[in-house]
PDB file of C-alpha atoms in Angstrom:
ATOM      1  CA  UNK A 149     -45.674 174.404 -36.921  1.00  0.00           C
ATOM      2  CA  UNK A 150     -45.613 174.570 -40.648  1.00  0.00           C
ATOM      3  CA  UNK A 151     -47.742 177.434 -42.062  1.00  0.00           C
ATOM      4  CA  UNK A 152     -48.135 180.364 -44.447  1.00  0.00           C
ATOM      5  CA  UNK A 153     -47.454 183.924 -43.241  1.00  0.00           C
ATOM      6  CA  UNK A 154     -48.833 186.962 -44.708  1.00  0.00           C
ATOM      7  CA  UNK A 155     -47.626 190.207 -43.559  1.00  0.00           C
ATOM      8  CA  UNK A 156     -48.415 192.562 -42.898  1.00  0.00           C
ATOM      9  CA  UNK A 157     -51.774 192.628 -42.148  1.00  0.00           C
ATOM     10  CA  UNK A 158     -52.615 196.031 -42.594  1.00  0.00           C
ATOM     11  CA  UNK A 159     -51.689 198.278 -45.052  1.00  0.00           C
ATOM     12  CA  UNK A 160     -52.080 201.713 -46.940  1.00  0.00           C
ATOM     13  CA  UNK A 161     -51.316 203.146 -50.126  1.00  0.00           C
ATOM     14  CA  UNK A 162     -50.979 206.796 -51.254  1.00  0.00           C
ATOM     15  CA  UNK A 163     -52.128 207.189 -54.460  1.00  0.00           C
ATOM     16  CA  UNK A 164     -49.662 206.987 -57.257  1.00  0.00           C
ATOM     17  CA  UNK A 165     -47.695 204.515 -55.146  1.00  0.00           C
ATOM     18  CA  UNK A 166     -46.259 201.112 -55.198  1.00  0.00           C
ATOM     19  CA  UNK A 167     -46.762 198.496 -52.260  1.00  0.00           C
ATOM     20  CA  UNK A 168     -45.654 194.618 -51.910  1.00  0.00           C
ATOM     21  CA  UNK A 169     -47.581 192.245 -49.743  1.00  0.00           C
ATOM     22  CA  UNK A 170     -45.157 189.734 -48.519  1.00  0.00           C
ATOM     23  CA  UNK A 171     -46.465 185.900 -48.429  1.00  0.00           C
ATOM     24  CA  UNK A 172     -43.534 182.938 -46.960  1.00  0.00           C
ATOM     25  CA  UNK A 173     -44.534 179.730 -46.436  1.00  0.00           C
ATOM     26  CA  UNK A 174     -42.608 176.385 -44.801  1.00  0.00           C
ATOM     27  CA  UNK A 175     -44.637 173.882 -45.677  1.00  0.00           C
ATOM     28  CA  UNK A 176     -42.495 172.989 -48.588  1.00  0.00           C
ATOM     29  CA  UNK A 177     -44.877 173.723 -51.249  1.00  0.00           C
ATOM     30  CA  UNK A 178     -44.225 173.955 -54.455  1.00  0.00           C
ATOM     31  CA  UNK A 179     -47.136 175.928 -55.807  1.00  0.00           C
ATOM     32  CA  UNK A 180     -48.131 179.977 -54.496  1.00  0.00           C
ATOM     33  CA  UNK A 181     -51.205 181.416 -54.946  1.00  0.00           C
ATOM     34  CA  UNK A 182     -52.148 185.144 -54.808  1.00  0.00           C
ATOM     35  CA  UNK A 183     -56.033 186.030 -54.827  1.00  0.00           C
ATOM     36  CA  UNK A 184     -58.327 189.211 -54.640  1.00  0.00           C
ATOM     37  CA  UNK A 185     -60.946 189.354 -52.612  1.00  0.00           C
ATOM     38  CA  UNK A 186     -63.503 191.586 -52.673  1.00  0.00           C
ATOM     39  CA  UNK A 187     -66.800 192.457 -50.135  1.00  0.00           C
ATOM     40  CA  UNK A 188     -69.177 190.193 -51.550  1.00  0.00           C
ATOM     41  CA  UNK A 189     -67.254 188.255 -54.390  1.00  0.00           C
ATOM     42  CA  UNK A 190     -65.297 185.369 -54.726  1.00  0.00           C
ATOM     43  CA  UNK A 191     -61.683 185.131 -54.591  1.00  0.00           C
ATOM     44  CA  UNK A 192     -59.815 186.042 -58.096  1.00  0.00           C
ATOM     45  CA  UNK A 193     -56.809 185.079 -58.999  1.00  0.00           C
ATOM     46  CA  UNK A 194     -54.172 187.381 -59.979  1.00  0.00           C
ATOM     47  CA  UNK A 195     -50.843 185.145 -60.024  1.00  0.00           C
ATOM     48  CA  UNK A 196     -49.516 181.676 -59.303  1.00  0.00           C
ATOM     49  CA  UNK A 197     -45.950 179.851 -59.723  1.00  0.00           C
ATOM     50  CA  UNK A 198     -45.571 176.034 -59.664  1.00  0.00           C
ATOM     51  CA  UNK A 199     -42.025 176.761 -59.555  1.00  0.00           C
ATOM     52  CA  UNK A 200     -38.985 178.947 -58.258  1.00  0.00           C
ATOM     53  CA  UNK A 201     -38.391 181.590 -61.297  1.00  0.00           C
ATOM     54  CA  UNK A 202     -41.328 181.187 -62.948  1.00  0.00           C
ATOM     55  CA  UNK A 203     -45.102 182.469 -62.388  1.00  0.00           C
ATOM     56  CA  UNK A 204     -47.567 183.043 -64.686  1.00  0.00           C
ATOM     57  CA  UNK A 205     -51.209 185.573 -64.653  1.00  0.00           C
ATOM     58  CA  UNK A 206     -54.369 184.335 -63.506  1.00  0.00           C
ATOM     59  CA  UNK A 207     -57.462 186.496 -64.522  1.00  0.00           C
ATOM     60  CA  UNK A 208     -56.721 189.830 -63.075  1.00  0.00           C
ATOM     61  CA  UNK A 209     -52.932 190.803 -63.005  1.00  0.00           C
ATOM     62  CA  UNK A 210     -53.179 194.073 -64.900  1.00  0.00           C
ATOM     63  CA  UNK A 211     -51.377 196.477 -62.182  1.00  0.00           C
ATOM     64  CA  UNK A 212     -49.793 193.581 -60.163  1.00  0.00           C
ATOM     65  CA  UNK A 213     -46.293 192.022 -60.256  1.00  0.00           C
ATOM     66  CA  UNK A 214     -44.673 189.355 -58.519  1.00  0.00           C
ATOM     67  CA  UNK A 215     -41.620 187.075 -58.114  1.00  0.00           C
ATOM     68  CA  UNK A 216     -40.634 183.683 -57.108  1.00  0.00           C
ATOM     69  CA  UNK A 217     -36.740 184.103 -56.356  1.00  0.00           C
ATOM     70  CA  UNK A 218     -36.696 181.306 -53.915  1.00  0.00           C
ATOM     71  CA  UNK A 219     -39.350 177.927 -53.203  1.00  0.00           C
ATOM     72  CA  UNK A 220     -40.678 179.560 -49.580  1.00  0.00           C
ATOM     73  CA  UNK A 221     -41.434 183.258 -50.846  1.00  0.00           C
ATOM     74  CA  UNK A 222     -43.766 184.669 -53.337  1.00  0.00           C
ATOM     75  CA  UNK A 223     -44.384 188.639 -52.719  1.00  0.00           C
ATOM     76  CA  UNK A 224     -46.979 190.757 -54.690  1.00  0.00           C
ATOM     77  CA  UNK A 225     -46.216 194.346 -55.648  1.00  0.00           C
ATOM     78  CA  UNK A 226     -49.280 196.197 -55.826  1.00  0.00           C
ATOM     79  CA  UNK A 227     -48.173 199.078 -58.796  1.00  0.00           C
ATOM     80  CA  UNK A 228     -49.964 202.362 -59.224  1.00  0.00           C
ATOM     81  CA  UNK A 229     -50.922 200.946 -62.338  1.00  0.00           C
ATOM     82  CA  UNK A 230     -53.799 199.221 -60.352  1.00  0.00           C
ATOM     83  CA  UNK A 231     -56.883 201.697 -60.039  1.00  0.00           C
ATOM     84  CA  UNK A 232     -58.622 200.057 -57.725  1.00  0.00           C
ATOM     85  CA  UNK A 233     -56.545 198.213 -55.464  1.00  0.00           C
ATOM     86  CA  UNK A 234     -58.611 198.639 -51.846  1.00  0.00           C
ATOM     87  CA  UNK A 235     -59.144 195.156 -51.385  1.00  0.00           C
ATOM     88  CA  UNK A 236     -58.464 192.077 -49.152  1.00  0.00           C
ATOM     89  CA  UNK A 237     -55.797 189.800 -50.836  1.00  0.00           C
ATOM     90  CA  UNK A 238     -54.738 186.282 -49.903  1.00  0.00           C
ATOM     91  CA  UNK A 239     -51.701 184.080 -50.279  1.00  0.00           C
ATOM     92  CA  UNK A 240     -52.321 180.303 -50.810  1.00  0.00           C
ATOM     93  CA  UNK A 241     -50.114 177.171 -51.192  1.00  0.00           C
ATOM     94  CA  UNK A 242     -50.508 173.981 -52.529  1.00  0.00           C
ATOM     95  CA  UNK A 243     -48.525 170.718 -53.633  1.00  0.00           C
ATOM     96  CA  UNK A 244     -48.428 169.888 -57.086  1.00  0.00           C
ATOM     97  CA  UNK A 245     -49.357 165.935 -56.703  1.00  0.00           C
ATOM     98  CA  UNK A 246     -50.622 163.364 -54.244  1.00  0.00           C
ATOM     99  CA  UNK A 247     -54.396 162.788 -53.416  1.00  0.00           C
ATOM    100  CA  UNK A 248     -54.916 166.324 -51.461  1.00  0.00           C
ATOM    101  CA  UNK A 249     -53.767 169.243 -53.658  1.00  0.00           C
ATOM    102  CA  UNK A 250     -55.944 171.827 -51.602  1.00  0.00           C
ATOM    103  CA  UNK A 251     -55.169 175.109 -50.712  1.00  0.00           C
ATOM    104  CA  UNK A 252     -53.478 176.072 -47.689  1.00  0.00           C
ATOM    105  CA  UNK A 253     -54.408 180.223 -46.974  1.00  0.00           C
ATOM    106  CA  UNK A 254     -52.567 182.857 -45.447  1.00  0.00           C
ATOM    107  CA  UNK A 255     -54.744 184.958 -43.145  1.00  0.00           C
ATOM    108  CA  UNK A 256     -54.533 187.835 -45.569  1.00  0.00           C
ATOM    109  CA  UNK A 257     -53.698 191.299 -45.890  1.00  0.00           C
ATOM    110  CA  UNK A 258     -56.048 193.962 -46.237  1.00  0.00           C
ATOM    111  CA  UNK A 259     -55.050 196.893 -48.818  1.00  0.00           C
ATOM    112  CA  UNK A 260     -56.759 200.522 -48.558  1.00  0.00           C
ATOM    113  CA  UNK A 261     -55.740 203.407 -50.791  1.00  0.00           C
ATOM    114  CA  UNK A 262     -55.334 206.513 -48.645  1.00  0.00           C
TER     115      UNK A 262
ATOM    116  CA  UNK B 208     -69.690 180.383 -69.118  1.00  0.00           C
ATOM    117  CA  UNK B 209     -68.832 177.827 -66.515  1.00  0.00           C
ATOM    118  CA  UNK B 210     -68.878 179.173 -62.996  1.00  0.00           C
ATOM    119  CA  UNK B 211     -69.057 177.666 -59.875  1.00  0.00           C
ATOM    120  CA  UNK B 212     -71.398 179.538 -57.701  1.00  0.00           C
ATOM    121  CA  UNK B 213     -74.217 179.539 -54.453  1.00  0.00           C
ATOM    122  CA  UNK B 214     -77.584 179.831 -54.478  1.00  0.00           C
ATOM    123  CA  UNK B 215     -78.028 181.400 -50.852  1.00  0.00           C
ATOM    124  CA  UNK B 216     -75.852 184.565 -49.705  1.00  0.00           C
ATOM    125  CA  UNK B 217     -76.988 184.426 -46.632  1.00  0.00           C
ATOM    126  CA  UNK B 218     -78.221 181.844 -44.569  1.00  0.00           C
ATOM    127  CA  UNK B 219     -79.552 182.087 -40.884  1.00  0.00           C
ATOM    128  CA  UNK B 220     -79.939 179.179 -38.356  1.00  0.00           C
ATOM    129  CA  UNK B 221     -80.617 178.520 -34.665  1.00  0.00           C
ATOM    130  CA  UNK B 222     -77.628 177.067 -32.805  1.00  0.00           C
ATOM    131  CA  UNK B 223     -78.143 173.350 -32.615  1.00  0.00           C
ATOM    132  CA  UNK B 224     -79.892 172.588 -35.822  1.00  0.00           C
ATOM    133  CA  UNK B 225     -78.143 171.239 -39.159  1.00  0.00           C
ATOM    134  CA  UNK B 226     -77.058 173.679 -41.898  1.00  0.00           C
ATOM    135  CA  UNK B 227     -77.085 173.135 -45.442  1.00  0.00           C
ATOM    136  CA  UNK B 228     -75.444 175.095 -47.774  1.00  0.00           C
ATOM    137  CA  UNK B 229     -75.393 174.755 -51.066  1.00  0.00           C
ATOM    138  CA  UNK B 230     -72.691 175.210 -54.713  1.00  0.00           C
ATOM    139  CA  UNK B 231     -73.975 174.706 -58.347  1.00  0.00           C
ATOM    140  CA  UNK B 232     -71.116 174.270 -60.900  1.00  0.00           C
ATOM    141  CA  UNK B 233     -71.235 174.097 -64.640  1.00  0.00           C
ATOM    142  CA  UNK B 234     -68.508 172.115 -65.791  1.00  0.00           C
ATOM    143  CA  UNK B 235     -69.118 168.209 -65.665  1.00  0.00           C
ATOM    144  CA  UNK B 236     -65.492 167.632 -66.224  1.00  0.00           C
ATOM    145  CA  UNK B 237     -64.588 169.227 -62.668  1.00  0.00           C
ATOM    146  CA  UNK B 238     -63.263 166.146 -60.335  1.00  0.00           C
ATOM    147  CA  UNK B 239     -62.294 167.614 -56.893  1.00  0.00           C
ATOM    148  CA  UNK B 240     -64.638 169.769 -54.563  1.00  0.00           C
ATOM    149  CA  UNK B 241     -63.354 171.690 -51.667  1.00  0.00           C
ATOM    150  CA  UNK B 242     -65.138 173.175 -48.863  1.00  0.00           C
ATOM    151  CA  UNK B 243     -63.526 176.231 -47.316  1.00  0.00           C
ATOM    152  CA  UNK B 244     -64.500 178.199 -44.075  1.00  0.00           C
ATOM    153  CA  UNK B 245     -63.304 181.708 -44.212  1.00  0.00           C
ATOM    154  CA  UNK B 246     -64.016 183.759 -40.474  1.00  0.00           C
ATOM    155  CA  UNK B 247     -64.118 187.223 -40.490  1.00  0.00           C
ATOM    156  CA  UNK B 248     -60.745 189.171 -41.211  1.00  0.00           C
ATOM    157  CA  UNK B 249     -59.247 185.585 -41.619  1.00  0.00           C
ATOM    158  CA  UNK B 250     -57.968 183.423 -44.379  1.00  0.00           C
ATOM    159  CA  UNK B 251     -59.855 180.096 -45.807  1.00  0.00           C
ATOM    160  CA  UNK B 252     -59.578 177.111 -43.889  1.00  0.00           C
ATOM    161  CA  UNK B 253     -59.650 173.642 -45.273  1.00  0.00           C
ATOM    162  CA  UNK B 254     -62.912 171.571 -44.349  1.00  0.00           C
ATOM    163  CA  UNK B 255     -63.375 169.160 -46.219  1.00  0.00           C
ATOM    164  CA  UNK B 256     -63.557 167.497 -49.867  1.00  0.00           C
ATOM    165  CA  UNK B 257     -64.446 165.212 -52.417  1.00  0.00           C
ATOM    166  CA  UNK B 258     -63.655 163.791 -55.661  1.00  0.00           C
ATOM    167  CA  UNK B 259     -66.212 163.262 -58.538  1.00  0.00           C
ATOM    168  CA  UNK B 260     -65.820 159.609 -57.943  1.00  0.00           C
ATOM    169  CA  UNK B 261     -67.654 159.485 -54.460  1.00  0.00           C
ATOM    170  CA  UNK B 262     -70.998 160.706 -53.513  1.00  0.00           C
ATOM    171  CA  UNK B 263     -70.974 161.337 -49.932  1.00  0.00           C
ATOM    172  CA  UNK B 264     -67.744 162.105 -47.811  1.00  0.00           C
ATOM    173  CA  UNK B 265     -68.259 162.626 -43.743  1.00  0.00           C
ATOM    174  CA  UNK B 266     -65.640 164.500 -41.434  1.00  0.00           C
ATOM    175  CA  UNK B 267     -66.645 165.891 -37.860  1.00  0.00           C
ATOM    176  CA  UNK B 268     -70.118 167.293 -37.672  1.00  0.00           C
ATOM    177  CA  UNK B 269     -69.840 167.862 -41.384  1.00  0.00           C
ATOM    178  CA  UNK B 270     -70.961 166.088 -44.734  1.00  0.00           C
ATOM    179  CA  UNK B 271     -70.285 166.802 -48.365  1.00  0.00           C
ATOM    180  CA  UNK B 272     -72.761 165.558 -50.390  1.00  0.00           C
ATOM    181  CA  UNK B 273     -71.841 165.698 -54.256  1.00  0.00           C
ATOM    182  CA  UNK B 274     -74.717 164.999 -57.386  1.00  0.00           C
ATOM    183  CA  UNK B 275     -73.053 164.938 -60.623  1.00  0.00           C
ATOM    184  CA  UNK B 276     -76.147 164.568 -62.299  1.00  0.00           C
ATOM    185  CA  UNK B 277     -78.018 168.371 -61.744  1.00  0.00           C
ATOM    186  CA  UNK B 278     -73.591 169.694 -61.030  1.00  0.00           C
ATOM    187  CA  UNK B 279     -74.527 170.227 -57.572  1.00  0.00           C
ATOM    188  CA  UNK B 280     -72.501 170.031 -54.185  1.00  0.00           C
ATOM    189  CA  UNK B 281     -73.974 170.808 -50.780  1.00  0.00           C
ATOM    190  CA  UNK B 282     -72.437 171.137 -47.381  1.00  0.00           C
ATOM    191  CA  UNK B 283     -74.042 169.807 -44.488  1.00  0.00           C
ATOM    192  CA  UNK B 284     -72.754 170.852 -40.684  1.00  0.00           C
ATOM    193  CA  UNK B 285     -74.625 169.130 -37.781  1.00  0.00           C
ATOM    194  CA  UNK B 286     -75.936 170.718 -34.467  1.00  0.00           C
ATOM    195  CA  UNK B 287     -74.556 173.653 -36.017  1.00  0.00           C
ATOM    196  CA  UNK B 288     -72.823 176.388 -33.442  1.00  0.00           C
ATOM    197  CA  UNK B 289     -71.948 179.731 -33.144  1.00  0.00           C
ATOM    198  CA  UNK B 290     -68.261 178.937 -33.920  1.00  0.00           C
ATOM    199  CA  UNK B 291     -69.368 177.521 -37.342  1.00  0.00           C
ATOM    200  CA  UNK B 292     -70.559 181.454 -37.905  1.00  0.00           C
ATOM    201  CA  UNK B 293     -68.188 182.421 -41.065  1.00  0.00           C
ATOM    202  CA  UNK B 294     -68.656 182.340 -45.076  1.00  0.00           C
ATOM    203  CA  UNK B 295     -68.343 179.540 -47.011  1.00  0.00           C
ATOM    204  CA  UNK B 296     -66.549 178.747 -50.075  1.00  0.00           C
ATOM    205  CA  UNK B 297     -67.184 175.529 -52.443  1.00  0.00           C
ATOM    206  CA  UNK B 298     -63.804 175.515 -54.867  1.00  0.00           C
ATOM    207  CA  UNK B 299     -63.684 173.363 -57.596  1.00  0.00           C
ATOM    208  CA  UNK B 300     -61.051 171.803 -59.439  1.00  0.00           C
ATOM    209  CA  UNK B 301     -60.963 170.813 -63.284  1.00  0.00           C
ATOM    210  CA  UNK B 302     -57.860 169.664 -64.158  1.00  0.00           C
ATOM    211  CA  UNK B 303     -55.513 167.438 -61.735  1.00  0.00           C
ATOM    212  CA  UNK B 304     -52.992 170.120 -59.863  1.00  0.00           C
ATOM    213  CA  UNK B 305     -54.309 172.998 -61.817  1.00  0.00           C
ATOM    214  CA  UNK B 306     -55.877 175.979 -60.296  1.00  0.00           C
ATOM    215  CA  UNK B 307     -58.929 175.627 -57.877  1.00  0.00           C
ATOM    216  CA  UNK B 308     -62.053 178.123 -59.221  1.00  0.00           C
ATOM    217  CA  UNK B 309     -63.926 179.802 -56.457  1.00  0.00           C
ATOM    218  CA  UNK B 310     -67.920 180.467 -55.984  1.00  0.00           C
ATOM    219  CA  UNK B 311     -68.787 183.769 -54.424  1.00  0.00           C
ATOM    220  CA  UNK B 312     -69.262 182.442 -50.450  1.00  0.00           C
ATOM    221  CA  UNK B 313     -72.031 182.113 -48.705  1.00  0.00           C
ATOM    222  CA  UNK B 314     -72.812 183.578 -45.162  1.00  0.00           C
ATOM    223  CA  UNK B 315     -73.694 181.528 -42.146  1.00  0.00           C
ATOM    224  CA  UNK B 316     -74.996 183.147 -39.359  1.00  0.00           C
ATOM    225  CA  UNK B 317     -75.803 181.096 -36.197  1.00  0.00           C
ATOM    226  CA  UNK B 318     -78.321 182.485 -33.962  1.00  0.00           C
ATOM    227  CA  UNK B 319     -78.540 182.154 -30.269  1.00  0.00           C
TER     228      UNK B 319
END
C-alpha cells in the first residue's frame, strides 16, 4: 500500500544535541510537508519542498534544517539551535495539481528533550 | 490577521446523536476546505472537503457544510460513535497547490 512513514516514533534529545526525524513516502508525491505540533495548538509549519533539491521555510524554521536529495525522502534535523524543541512533529505529502491536493500525514514522531 | 480557527475546544456528545463542529476563517479568498481527524498519538486523516464553489458536500455519516457569507465551515458527523472520538482540524487553502493553513483542533469526546 502506498503511504508515508515517519520514523521513528519516539525520540530523545540531550541538550546541546542534534536529531533528524526521518519522513519517506511512495505515493509519488511531489510536495513534503514538515509541521509542529504542539498540546493544544494547531499544526505550524516549519518546511516544505515542491521539488527534489529545493525547499523553502514556512513560519517557524529557526533551529530546523532539512533536505530533499531525492522525490520519496524529506528528513528534518532538529539542531540545538532550537530551544524548545519537545514537541510532536508531522510529515505530510501532497500533489501539486489535480482536483484533490490534500494532505496525506505521517503518523508522527514525538520529540522530548532529555 | 487572517486565521482560520474553532469556536469550541472541546465538545462532548452521547454516542448516537449528530455532532457539529464548527471553523471560522478570515480570508474570503480561501477556495478549498479540508476536514482532518487526528486520533490520539496519530497523524491527520483525510475526511472530507470542499471547494468555495459548493455549499454542502456529503461523505459517510459526515457533512461539510460551507457559508461564505459570515467565512464559516462546519462539520457535521451523524449517529456519532465512540470511534469518531479524536480532534478535529478544518485546513484551509488560499491559493491553488499552495500551503494548507491549520485552525487549532477541536476535541470530540463521545460518551457512552
Amino acid at each position: 500500500d502506498g503511504g508515508i512513514t515517519q520514523s521513528p516514533k519516539y525520540l530523545f534529545r540531550k541538550e546541546g544535541q542534534n536529531v533528524t526525524l526521518s519522513c519517506e513516502q511512495n505515493l509519488n508525491h511531489d510536495a513534503m510537508y514538515w509541521y509542529r505540533q504542539d498540546p493544544g495548538q494547531g499544526l505550524r509549519l516549519i518546511y516544505y519542498s515542491q521539488i527534489v533539491n529545493d525547499f523553502q521555510k514556512g513560519d517557524i524554521a529557526e533551529g530546523y534544517s532539512v533536505s530533499r536529495e531525492k522525490k520519496e525522502s524529506f528528513p528534518l534535523t532538529v539542531t540545538s539551535a532550537q530551544k524548545n524543541p519537545t514537541a510532536f512533529y508531522l510529515c505530510a505529502s501532497s500533489v501539486l495539481a489535480g482536483p484533490n491536493y490534500g494532505y496525506t500525514f505521517g503518523s508522527g514522531t514525538r520529540l522530548t528533550v532529555v | 490577521g487572517e486565521s482560520v480557527g474553532l469556536h469550541l475546544p472541546t465538545l462532548s456528545v452521547q454516542e448516537g446523536d449528530n455532532s457539529i463542529i464548527n471553523c471560522a476563517y478570515s480570508n474570503s479568498a480561501s477556495d478549498y476546505f479540508i476536514w482532518y481527524k487526528q486520533e490520539s498519538g496519530k497523524g491527520p486523516q483525510f475526511i472530507i472537503d470542499i471547494r468555495s464553489n459548493m455549499d454542502k458536500r456529503q461523505g459517510q455519516r459526515v457533512t461539510v457544510l460551507l457559508n461564505k457569507t459570515v467565512k464559516h465551515l462546519s462539520l457535521q458527523i451523524a449517529a456519532t460513535q465512540p470511534g469518531d472520538s479524536a480532534v478535529y482540524f478544518c485546513a484551509e487553502n488560499r491559493n491553488y497547490g499552495q500551503n494548507f493553513v491549520f485552525g487549532p483542533g477541536t476535541r470530540l469526546s463521545v460518551l457512552p
